[in-house]
Short mmCIF file of C-alpha atoms in Angstrom, two decimals:
data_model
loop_
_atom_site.label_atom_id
_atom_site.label_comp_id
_atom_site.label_asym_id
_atom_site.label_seq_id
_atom_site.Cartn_x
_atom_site.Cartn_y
_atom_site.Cartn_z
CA UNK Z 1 -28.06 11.93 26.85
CA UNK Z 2 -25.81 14.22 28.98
CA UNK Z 3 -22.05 13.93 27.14
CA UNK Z 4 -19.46 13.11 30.24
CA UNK Z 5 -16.72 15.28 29.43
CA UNK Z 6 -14.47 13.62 31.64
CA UNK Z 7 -14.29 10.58 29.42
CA UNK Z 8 -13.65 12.17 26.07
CA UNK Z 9 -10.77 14.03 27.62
CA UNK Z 10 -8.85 11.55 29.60
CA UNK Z 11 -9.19 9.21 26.96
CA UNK Z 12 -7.84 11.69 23.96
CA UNK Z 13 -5.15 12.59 26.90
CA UNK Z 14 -4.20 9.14 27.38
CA UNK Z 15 -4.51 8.42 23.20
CA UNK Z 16 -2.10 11.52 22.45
CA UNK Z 17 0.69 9.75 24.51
CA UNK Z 18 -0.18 5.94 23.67
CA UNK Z 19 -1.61 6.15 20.04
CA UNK Z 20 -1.08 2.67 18.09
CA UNK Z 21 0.92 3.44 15.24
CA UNK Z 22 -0.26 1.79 12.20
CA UNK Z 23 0.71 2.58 8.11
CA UNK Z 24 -2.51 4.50 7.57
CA UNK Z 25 -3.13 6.21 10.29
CA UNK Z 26 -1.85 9.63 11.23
CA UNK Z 27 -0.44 10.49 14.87
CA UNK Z 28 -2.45 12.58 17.41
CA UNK Z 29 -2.64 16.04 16.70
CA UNK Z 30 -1.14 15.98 13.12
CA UNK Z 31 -0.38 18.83 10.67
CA UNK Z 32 -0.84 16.80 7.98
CA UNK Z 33 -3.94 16.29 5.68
CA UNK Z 34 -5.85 12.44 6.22
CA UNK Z 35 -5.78 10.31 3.11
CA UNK Z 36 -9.48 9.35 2.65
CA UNK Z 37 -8.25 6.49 0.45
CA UNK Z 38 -5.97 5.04 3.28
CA UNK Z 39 -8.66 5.60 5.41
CA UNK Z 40 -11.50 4.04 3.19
CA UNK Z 41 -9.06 1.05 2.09
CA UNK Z 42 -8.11 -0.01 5.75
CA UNK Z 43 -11.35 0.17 7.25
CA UNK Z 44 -12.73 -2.38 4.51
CA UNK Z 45 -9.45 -5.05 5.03
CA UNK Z 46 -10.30 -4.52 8.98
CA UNK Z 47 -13.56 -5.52 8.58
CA UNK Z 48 -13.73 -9.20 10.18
CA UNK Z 49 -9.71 -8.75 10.33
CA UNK Z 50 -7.37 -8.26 12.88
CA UNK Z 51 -4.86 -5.16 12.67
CA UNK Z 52 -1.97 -7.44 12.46
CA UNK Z 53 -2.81 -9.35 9.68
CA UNK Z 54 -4.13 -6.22 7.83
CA UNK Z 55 -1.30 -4.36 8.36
CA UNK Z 56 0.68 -6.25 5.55
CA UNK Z 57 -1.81 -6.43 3.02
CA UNK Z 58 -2.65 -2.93 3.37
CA UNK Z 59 1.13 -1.67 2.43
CA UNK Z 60 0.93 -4.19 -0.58
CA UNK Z 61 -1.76 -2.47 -1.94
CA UNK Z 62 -0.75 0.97 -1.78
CA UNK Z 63 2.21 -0.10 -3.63
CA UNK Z 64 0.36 -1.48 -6.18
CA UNK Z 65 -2.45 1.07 -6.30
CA UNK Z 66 -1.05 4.13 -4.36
CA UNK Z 67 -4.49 6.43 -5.15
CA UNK Z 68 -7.93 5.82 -5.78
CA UNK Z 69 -7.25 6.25 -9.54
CA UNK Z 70 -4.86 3.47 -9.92
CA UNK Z 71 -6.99 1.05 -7.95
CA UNK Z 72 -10.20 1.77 -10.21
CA UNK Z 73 -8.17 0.74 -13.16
CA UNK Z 74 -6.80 -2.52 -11.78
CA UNK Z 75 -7.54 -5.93 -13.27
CA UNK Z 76 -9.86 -7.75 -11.12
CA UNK Z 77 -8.03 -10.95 -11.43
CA UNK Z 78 -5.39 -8.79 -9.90
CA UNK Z 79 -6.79 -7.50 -7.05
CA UNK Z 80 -8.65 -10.73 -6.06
CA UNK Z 81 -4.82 -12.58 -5.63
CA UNK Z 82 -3.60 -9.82 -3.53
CA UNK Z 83 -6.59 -10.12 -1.21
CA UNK Z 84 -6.45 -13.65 -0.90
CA UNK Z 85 -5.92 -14.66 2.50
CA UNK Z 86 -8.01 -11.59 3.72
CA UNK Z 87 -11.34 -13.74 3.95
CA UNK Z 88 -14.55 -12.42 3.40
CA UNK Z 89 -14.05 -11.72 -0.40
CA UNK Z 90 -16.70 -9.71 -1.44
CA UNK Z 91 -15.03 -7.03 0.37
CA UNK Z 92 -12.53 -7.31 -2.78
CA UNK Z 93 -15.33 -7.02 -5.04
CA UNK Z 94 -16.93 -4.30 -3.13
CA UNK Z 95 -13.77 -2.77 -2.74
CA UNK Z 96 -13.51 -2.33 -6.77
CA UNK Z 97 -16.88 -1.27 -7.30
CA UNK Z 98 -16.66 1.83 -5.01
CA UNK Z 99 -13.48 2.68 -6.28
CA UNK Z 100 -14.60 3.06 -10.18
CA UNK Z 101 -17.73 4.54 -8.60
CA UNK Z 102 -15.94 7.50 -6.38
CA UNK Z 103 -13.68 8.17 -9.79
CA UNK Z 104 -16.25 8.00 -12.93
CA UNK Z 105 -19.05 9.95 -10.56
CA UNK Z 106 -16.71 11.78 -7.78
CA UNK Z 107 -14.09 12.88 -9.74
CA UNK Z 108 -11.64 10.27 -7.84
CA UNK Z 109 -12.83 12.78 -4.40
CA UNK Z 110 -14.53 10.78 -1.44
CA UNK Z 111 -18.10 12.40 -0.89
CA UNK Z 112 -17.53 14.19 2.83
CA UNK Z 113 -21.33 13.06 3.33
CA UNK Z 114 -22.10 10.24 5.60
CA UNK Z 115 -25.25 10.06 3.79
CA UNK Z 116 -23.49 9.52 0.60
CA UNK Z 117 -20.66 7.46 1.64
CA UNK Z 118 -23.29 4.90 3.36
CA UNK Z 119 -24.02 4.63 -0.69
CA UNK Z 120 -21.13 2.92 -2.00
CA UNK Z 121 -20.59 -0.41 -2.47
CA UNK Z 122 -19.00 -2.23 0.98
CA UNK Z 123 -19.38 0.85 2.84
CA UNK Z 124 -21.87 -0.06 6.04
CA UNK Z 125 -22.49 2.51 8.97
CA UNK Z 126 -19.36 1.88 10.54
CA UNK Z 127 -17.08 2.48 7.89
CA UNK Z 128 -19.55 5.28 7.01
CA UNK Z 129 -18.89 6.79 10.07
CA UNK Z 130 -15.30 5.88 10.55
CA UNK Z 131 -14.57 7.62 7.06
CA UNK Z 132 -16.43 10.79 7.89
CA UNK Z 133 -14.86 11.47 11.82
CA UNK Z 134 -10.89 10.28 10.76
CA UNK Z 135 -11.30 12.08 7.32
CA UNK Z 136 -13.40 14.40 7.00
CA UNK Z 137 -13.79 15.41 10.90
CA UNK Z 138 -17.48 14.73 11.01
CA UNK Z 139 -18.98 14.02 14.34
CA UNK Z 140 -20.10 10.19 13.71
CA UNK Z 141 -19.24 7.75 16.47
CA UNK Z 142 -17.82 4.57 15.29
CA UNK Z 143 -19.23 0.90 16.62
CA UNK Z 144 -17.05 -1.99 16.65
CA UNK Z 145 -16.37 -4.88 18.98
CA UNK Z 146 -13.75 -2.67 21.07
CA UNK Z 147 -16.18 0.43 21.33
CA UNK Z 148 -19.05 -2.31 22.58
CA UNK Z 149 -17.06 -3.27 25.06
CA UNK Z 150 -15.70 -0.04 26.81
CA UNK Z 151 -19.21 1.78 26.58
CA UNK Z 152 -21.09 -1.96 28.39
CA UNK Z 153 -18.38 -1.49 30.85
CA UNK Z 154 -18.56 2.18 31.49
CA UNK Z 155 -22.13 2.51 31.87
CA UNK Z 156 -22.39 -0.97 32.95
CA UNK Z 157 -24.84 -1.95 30.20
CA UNK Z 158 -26.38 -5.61 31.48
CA UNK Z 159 -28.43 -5.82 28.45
CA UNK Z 160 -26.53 -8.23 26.01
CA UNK Z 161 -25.21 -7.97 22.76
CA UNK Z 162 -26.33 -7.92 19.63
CA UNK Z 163 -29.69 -6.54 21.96
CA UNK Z 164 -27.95 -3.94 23.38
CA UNK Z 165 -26.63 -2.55 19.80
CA UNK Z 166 -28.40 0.32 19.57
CA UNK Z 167 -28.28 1.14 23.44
CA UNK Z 168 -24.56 1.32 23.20
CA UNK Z 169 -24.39 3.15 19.91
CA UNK Z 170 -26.59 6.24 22.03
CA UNK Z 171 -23.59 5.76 24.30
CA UNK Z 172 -20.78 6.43 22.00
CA UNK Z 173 -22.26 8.91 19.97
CA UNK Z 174 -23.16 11.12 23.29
CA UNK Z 175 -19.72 10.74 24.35
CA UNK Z 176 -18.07 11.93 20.97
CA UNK Z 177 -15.56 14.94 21.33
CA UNK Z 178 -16.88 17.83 19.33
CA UNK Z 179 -13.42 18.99 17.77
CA UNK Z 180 -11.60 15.73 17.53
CA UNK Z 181 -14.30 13.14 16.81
CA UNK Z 182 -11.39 11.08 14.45
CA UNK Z 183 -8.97 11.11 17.30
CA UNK Z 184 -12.01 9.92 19.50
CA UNK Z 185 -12.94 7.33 17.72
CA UNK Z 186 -9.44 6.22 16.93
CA UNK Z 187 -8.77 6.12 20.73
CA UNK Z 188 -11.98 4.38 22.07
CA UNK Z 189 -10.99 1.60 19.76
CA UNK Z 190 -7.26 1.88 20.90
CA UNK Z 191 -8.59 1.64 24.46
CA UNK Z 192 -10.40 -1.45 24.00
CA UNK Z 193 -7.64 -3.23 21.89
CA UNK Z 194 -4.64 -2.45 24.66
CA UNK Z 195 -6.48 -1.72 27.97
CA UNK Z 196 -10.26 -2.40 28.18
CA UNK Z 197 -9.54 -6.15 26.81
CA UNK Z 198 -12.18 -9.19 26.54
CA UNK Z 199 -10.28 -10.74 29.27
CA UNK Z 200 -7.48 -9.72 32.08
CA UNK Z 201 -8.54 -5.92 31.38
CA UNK Z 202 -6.22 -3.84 32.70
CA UNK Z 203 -8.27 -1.81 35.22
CA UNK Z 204 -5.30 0.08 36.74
CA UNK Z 205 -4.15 1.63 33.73
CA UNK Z 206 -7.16 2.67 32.34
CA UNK Z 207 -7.65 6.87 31.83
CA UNK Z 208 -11.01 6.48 32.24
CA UNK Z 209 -11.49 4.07 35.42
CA UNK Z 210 -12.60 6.89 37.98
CA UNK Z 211 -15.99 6.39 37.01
CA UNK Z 212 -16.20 3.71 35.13
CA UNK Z 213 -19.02 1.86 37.26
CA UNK Z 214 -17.96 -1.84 36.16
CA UNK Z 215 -14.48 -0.95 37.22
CA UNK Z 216 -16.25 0.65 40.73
CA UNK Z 217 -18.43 -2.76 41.03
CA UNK Z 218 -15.27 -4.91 40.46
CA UNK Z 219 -16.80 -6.91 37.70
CA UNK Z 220 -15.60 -5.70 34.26
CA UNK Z 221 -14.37 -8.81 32.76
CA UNK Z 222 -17.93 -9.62 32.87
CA UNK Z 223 -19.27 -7.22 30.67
CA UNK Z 224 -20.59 -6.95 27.82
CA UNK Z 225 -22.63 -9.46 28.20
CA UNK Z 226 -23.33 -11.67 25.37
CA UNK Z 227 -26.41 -14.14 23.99
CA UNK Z 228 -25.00 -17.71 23.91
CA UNK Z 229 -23.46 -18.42 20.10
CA UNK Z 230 -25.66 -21.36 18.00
CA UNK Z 231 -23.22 -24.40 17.01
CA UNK Z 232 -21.94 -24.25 13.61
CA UNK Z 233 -23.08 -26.67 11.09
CA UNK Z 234 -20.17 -29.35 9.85
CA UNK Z 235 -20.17 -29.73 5.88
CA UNK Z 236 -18.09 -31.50 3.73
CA UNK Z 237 -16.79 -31.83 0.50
CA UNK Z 238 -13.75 -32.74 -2.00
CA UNK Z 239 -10.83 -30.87 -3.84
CA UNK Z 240 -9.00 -32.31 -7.05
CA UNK Z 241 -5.68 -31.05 -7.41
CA UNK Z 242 -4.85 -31.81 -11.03
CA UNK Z 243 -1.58 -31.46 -12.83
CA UNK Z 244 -0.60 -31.62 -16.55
CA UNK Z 245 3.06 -32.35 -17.08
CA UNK Z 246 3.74 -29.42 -19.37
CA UNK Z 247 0.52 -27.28 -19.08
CA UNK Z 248 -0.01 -26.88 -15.25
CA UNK Z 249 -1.82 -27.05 -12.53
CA UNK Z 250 -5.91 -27.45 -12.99
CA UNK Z 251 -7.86 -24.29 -11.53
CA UNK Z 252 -11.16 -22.71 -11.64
CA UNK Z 253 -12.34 -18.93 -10.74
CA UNK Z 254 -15.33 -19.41 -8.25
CA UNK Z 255 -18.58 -17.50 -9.28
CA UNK Z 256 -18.70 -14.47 -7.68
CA UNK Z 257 -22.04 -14.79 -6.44
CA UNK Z 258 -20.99 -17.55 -4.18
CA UNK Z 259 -18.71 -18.51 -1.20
CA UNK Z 260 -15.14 -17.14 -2.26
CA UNK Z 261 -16.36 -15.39 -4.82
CA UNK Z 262 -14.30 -14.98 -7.72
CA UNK Z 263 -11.66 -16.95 -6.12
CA UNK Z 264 -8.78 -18.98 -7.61
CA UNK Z 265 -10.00 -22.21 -6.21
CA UNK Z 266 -9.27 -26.08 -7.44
CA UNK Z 267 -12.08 -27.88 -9.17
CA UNK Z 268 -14.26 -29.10 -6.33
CA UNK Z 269 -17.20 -30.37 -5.15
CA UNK Z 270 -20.61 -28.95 -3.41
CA UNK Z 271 -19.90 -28.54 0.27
CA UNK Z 272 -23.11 -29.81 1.83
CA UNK Z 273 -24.40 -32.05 5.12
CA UNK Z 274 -23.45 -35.20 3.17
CA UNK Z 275 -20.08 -36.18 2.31
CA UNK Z 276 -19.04 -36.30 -1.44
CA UNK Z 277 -16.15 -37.40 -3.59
CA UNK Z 278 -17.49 -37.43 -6.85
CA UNK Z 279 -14.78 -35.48 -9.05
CA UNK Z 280 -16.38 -32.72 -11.56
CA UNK Z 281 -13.96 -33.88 -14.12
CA UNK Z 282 -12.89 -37.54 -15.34
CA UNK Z 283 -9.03 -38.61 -14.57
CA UNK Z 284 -7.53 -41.67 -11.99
CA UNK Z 285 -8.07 -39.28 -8.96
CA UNK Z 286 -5.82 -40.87 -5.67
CA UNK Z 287 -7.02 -39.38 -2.58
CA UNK Z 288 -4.14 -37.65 -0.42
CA UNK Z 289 -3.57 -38.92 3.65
CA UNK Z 290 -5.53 -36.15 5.80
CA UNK Z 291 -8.03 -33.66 6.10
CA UNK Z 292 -8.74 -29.86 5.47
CA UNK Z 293 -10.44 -28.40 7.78
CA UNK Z 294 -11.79 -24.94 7.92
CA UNK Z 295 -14.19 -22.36 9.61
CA UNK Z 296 -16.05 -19.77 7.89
CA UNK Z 297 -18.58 -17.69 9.40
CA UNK Z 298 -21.68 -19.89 9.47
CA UNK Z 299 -20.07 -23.44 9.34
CA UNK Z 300 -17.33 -25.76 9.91
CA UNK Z 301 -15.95 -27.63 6.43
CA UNK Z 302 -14.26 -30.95 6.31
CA UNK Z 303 -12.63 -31.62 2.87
CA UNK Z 304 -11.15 -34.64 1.43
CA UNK Z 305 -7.95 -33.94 -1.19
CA UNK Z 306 -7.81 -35.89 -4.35
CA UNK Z 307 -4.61 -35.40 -6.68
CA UNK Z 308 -4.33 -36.74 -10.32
CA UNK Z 309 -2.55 -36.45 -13.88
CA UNK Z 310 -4.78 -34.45 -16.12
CA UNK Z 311 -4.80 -34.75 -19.99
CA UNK Z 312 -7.04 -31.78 -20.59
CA UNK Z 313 -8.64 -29.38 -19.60
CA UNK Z 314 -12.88 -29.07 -19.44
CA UNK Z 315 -14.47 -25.81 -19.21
CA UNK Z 316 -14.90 -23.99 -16.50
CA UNK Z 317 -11.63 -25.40 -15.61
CA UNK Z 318 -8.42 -23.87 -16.94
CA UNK Z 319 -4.56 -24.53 -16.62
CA UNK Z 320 -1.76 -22.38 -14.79
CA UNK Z 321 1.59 -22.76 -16.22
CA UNK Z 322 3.60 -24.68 -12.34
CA UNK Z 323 6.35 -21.69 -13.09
CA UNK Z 324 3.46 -18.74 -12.94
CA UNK Z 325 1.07 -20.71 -10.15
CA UNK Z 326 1.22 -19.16 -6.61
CA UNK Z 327 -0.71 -20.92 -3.74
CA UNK Z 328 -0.88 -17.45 -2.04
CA UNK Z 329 -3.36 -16.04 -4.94
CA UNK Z 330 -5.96 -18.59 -3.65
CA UNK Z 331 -7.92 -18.36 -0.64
CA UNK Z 332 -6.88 -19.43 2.88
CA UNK Z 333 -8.79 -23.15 2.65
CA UNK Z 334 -7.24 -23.68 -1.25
CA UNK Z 335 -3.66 -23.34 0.21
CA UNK Z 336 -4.49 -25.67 3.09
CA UNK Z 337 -5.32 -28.18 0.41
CA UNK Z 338 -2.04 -27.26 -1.73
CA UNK Z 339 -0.18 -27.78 1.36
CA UNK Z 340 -1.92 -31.31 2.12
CA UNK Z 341 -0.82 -31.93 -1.55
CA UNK Z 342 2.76 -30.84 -1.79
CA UNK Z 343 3.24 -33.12 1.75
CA UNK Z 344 1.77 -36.36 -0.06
CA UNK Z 345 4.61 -36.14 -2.88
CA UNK Z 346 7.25 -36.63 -0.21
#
């Protein structure tokens, strides 16, 4: 496909001016070297995850783990609390995986292949791609939700997502500035996120409208088009906050094969079609006023929050001392329960 020249330049034009600034990424035109392992690390926490709430776990983490080096070497336990919150947890696991692989069998050096990045634990084609244009300068085009969404527009692509996937891939990758394909990418994403937005876009302001042909038919908002979304399954299920008076709260770490892998999580039960409150451990359990509700990808969860005194603890159950317990090492769900519970006690 013919490359329009037009629109890599008056959108790198319009990026050098209105770049997003953001705590790993470097401005337009920069002297300075890219961090692959700012790179790498963002891209995985923006997976799923908006910019805003990634921006303050990401400069937690590089305080904790400023290099590749340091992160390899950190306690899992560890780096499971800090992501809590994030969602989408294997991304944590991934996350330590690829960085003990890139040191014991790179060196600590991210490979400059796509081929071999696409490798490594957690590391699709996107982040493949975003890796190898932003750090290394290679000429992959990135596809994300914003980059769907210009190129449908632009071309006017009626075909709908996820159909027109590969269609709109062609698109970006034809379009890819040669020299700056990091800045490119970096930009088409800006684009989408500030101008070309799912709704209201803001058609005027756009550097690339004069021949944009969904701007020229006067039906962007439209675009892309999209297949209709199935309805999420409801499950249910139960939490047991327990409490010793000297020893602690009662937790478990979730296998990490599962939902929330290796998760801090309170003892509960299967989350299935049919409701259940039978506690996995014996003690005068006193359900708690309210509901937790939750979404995850592929279904909607309804919990019911049960609070008791606890004598002792069973395996795989295990005590945190109350001083040393913090609500924000558990996922997003857990401290929706701890919440539910800390409002029943007054």
């Amino acid at each position: 496909m013919k490359k329009d020249m037009g629109f890599s330049k008056g959108l790198l034009t319009w990026y050098d001016k209105n770049a997003r600034v953001m705590p790993w990424r470097l401005p337009p035109n920069s002297q300075q070297e890219p961090n692959p392992y700012f790179i790498w690390l963002s891209e995985i926490m923006l997976q799923q995850t908006t910019v805003a709430t990634v921006s303050s776990y990401f400069n937690k983490f590089i305080i904790k783990w400023p290099n590749i080096i340091d992160l390899s070497n950190a306690d899992d336990n560890d780096v499971m609390a800090s992501w809590a919150g994030l969602g989408y947890y294997a991304r944590a696991r991934n996350l330590l995986k690829c960085a003990r692989i890139i040191v014991t069998q790179y060196n600590g050096f991210f490979p400059k292949s796509y081929e071999e990045l696409i490798k490594l634990p957690g590391i699709g084609p996107y982040t493949a791609s975003a890796i190898s244009s932003i750090a290394f300068s290679k000429p992959y085009a990135v596809l994300d939700g914003n980059v769907e969404r210009v190129m449908s527009r632009y071309y006017f692509v009626l075909n709908p997502l996820p159909a027109s996937k590969g269609e709109l891939k062609i698109l970006a990758q034809s379009n890819l500035h040669t020299h700056r394909p990091g800045d490119h990418n970096q930009a088409i994403m800006d684009l989408g996120a500030t101008i070309c937005t799912p709704t209201k876009p803001n058609c005027i302001g756009c550097p690339v409208n004069s021949a944009c042909k969904a701007y020229i038919i006067g039906n962007a908002e439209l675009l892309p088009k999209k297949l209709p979304k199935k309805n999420k399954p409801l499950k249910f299920g139960s939490l047991f906050i327990g409490v010793h008076p000297t020893n602690g709260f009662l937790v478990e770490r979730r296998k990490e094969s599962g939902l929330l892998g290796g998760m801090l999580s309170w003892p509960s039960t299967d989350w299935s079609s049919r409701q259940s409150s039978d506690p996995p451990l014996p003690a005068d359990w006193v359900p708690i006023i309210g509901l937790v509700q939750h979404t995850f990808t592929h279904f909607n969860l309804e919990l019911n929050i049960f609070k008791a005194t606890i004598k002792n603890s069973v395996d795989p159950y295990f005590f945190i001392p109350t001083e040393c317990f913090n609500s924000n090492d558990m996922p997003t769900v857990m401290r929706k329960a701890f919440d539910l519970y800390l409002n029943s006690k007054h």
